Coordinates of C-alpha atoms (C1' of nucleotides) in Angstrom, one line a residue:
Chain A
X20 CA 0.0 0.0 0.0
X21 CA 2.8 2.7 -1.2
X22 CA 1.7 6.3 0.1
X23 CA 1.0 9.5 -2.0
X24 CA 4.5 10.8 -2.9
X25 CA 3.2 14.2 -1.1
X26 CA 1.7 15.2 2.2
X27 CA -0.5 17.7 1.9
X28 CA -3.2 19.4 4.0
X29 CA -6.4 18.5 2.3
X30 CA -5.5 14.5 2.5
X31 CA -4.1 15.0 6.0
X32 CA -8.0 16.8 7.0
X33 CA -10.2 14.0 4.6
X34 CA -8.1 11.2 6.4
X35 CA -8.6 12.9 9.5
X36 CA -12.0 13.2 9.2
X37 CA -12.8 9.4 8.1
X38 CA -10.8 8.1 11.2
X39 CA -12.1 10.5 13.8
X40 CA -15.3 9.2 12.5
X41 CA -15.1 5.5 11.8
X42 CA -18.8 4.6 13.2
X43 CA -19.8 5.9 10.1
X44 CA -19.8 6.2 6.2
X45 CA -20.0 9.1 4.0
X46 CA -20.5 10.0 0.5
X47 CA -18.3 12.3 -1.3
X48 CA -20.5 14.9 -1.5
X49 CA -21.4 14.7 2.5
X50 CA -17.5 15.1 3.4
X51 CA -17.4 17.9 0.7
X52 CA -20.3 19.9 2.9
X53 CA -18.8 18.8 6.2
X54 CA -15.3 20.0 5.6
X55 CA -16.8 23.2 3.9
X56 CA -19.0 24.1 7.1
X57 CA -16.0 23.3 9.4
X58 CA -13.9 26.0 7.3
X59 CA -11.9 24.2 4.9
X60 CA -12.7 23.9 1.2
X61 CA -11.7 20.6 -0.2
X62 CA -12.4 20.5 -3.6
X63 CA -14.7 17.9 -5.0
X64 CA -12.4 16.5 -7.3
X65 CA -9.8 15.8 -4.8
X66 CA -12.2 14.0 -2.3
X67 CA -13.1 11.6 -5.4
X68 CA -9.3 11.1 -6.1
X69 CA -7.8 10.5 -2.3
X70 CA -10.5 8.5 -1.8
X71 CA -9.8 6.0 -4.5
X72 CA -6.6 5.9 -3.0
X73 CA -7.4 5.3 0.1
X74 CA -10.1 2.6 -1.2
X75 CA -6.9 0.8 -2.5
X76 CA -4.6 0.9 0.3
X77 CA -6.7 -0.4 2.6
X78 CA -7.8 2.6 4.6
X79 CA -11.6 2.9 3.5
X80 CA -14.2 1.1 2.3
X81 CA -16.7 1.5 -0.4
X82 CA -19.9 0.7 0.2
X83 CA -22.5 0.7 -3.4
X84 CA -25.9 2.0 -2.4
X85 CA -29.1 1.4 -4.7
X86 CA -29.1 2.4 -8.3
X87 CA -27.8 5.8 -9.4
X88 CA -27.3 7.1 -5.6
X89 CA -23.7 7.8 -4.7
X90 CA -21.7 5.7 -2.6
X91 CA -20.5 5.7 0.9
X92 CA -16.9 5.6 2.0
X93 CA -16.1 4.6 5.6
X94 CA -12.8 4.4 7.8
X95 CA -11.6 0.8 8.2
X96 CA -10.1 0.3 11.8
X97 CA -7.7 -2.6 12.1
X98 CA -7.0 -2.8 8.5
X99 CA -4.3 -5.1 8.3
X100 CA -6.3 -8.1 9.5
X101 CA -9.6 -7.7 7.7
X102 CA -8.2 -10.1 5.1
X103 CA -9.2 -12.6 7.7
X104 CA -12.5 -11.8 9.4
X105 CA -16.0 -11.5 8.3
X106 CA -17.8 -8.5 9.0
X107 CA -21.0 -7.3 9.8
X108 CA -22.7 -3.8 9.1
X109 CA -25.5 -2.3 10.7
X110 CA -27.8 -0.9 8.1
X111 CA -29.8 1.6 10.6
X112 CA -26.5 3.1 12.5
X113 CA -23.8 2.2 10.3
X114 CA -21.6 0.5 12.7
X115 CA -18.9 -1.8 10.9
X116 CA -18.1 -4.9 12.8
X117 CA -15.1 -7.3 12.5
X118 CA -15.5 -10.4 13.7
X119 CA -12.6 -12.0 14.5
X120 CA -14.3 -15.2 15.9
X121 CA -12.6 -18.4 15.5
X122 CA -16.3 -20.0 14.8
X123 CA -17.3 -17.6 12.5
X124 CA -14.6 -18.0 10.7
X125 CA -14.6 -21.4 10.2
X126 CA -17.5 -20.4 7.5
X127 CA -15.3 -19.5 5.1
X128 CA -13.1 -23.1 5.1
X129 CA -16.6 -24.6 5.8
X130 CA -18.2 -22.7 2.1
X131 CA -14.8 -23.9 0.6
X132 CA -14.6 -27.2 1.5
X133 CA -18.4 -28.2 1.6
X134 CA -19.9 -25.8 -1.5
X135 CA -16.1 -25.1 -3.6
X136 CA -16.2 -21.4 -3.6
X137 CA -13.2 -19.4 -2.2
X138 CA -15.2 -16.2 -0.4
X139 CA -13.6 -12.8 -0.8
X140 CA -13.4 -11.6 2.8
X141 CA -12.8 -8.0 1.3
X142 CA -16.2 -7.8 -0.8
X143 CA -18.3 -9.8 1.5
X144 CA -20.4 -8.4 4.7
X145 CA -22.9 -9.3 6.7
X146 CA -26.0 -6.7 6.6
X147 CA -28.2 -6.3 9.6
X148 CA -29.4 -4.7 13.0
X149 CA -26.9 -3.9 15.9
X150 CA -28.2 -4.6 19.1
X151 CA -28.7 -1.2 19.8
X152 CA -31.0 -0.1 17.1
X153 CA -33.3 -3.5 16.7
X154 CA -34.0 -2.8 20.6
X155 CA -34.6 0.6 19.6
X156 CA -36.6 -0.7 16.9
X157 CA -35.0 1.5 14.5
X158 CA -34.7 0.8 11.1
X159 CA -33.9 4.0 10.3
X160 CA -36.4 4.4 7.6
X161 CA -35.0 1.4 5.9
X162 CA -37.2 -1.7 5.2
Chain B
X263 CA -46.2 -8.4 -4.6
X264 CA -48.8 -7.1 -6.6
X265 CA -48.8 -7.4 -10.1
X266 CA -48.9 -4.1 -12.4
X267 CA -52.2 -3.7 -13.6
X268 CA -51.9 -4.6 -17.6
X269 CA -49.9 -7.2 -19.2
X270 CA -48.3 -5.8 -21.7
X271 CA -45.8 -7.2 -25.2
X272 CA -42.7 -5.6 -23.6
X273 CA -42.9 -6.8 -20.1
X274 CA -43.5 -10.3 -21.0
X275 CA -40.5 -10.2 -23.3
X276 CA -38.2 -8.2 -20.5
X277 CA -39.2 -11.1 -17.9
X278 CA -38.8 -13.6 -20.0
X279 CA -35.4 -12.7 -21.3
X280 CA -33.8 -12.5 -17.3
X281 CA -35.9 -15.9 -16.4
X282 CA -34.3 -17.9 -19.3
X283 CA -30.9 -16.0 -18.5
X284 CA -30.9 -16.8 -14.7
X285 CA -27.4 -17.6 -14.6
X286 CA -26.1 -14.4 -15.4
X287 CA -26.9 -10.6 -14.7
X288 CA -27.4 -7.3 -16.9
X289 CA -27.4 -3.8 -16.7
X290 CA -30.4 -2.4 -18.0
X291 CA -27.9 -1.0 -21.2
X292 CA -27.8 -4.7 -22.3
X293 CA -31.3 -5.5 -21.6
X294 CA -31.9 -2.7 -24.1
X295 CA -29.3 -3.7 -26.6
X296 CA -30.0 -7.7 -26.7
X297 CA -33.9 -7.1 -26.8
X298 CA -33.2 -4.8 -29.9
X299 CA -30.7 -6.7 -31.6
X300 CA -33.2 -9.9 -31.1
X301 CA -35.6 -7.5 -32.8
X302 CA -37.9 -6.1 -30.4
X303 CA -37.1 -2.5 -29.2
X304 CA -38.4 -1.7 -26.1
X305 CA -37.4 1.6 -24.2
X306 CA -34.6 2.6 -22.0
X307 CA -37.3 4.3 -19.6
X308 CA -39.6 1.2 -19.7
X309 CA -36.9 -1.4 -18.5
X310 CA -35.6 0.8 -16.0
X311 CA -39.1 1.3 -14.5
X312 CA -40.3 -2.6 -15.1
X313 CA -37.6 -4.2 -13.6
X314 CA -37.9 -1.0 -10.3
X315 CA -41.0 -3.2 -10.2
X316 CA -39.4 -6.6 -10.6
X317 CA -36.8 -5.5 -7.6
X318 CA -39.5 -5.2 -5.5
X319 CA -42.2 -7.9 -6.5
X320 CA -38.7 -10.3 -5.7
X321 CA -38.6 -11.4 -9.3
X322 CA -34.9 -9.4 -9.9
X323 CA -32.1 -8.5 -7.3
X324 CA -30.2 -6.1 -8.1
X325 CA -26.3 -5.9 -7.5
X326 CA -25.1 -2.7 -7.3
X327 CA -21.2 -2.0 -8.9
X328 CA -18.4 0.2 -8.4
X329 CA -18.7 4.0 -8.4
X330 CA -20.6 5.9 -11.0
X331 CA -21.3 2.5 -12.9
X332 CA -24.6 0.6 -13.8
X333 CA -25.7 -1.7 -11.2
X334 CA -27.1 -5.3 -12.6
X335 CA -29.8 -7.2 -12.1
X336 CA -30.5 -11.2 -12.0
X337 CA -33.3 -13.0 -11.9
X338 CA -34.0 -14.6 -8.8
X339 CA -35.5 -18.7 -8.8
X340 CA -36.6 -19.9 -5.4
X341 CA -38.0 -16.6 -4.1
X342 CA -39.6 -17.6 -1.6
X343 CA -37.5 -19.2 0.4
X344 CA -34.4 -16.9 0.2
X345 CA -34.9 -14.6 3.0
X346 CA -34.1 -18.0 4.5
X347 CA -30.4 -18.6 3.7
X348 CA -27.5 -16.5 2.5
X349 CA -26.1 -16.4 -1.0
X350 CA -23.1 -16.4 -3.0
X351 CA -22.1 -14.5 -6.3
X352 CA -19.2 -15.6 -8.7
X353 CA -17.6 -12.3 -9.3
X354 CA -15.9 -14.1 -12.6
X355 CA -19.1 -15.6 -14.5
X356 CA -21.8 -14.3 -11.9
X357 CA -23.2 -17.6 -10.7
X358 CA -25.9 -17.2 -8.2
X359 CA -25.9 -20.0 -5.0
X360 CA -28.7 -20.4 -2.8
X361 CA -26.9 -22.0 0.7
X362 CA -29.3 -23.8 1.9
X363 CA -26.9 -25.6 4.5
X364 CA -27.6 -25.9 8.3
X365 CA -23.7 -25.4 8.6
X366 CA -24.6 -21.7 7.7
X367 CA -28.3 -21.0 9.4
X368 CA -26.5 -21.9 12.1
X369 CA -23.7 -19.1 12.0
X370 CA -26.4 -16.5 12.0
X371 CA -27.9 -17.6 14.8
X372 CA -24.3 -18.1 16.6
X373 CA -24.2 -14.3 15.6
X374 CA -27.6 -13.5 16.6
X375 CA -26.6 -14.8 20.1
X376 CA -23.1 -14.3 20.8
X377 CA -22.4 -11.1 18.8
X378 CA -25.8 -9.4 19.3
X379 CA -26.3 -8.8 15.6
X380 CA -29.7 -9.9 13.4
X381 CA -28.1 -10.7 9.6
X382 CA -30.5 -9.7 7.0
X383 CA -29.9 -12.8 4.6
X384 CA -31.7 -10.8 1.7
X385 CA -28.8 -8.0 1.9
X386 CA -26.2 -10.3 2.6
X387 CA -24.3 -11.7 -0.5
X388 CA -21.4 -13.3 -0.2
X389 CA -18.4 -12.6 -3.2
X390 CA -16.0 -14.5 -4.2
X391 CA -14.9 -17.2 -7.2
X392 CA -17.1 -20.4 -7.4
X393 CA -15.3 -23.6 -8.5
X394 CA -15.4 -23.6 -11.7
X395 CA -13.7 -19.9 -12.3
X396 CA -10.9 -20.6 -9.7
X397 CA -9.4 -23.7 -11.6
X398 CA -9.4 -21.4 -14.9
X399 CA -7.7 -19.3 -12.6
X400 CA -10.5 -16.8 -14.4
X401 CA -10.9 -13.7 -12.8
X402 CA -12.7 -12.3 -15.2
X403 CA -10.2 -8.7 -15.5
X404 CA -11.4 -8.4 -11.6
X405 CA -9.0 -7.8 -8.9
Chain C
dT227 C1' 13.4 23.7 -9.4
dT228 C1' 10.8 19.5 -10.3
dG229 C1' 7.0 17.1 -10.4
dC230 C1' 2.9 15.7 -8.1
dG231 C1' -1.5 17.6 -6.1
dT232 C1' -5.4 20.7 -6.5
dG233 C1' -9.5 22.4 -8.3
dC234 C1' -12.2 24.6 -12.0
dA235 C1' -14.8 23.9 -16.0
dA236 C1' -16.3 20.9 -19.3
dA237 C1' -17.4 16.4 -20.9
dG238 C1' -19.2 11.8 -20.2
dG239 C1' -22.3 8.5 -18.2
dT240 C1' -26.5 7.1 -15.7
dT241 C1' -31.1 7.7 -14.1
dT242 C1' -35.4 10.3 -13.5
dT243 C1' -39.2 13.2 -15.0
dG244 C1' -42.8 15.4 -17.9
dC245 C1' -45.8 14.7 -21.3
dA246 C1' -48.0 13.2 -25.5
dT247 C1' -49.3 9.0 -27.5
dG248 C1' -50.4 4.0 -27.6
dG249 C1' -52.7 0.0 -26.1
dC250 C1' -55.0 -3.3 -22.6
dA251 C1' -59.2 -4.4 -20.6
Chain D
dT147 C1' -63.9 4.5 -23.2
dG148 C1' -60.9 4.9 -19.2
dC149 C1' -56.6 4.2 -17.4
dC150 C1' -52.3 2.6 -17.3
dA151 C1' -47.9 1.8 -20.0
dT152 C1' -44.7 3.4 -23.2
dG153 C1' -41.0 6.1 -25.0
dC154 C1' -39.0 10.5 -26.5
dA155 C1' -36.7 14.5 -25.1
dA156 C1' -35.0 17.1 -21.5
dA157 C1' -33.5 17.6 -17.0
dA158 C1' -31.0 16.2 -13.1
dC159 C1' -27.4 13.6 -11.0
dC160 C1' -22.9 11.6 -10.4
dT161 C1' -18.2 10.9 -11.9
dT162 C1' -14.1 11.6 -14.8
dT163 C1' -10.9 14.2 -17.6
dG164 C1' -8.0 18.1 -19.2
dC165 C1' -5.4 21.7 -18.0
dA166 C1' -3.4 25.6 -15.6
dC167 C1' -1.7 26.8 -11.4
dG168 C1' 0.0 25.8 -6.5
dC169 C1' 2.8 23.7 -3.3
dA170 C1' 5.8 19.9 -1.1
dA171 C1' 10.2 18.2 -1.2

DNA sequence: TTGCGTGCAAAGGTTTTGCATGGCA
DNA sequence: TGCCATGCAAAACCTTTGCACGCAA
């Protein structure tokens, strides 16, 4: 994961931003507004570009939403080991789960050994309800 | 599920075409193009809003892709009983696998009860290369 | 000073909307 | 005949590209 040949102060405040926020993801355009209300201007352009970068080194992930609607981006703590956990998302909070569980893992050898297919750890999540928000019974407008 | 109120030339043809295709998903760009180039031409606006419907009727699911590009949909056998068990995708020749394996009903409730966390098997896909793709060592130009 | 990074403006791609017309029941 | 469906054209989004300028090293 080679870094950007330069440092500069808009990737230093995006980066910041993600990891002082890693409970939840954003789209471009929602860091472009945040950063712009906190007193920076970031321009659009670079958000899209850092964050491609930052998809491939590790540091973010990309999350598709339904047709046509942008994106969301969202730290990834503990990068190095997500090759080899499962994880789970919360679709009402946004909370990103790893789940480094030896019996949860066992999934994985078990879908390769008993069905043949080698699971990508890296595009593969678990969707669902934290504890917090099915006792709260919120969905978060989502069906 | 209710069914739109008329039955009409282009959405028997648009249903038809992803039911004898199951195997393999489009955007709606190649729904257009194929049904054309077999002859009929049916409209951009008409797929996208027939197969909106077909999402959520549970005839279609619809993967979305990487930023800024065309989601794809699939038609979906078995229906009914997939809220029940998770699912893989073949990110090489797009292979669709209904689990239907205790081995894995019983790692969501593991999850349910020792990780607090309800999986929503209809937004939970599992990505990776079946069988098949991994001895060709076919990748299909993804990473 | 050199070369990468930034950001504007414009282009390119995808999806939705408005509206007149067509076709099922 | 009465509605809903269709599809064109235009609008609305979202993302990428080209290029001149700025800034880190």
């Amino acid at each position: 994961m080679t870094e950007p040949s330069y440092k500069t102060k808009q990737r230093e405040i995006i980066l910041n931003y993600f990891s002082n926020n890693h409970e939840k993801a954003y789209t471009i355009d929602e860091i472009v507004e945040i950063l712009k209300e906190s007193g920076t201007v970031v321009g659009r352009t670079t958000v899209y570009r850092y964050c491609d970068y930052l998809v491939k080194s590790g540091n973010l992930r990309f999350f598709p939403q339904s047709r046509g609607k942008s994106g969301t981006y969202q730290y990834v703590e503990h990068a190095d080991e997500c090759s080899e956990h499962i994880h789970l998302k919360c679709v009402s909070c946004g909370k990103f789960i790893h789940l480094g569980c030896d019996f949860v893992s066992n999934i994985c050898e078990h879908i390769s050994e008993h069905h043949n297919f080698k699971v990508d750890n890296s595009k593969s999540t678990f969707f669902g309800l934290c504890s917090d928000c099915a006792e709260k019974g919120d969905n978060n407008g989502i069906d």
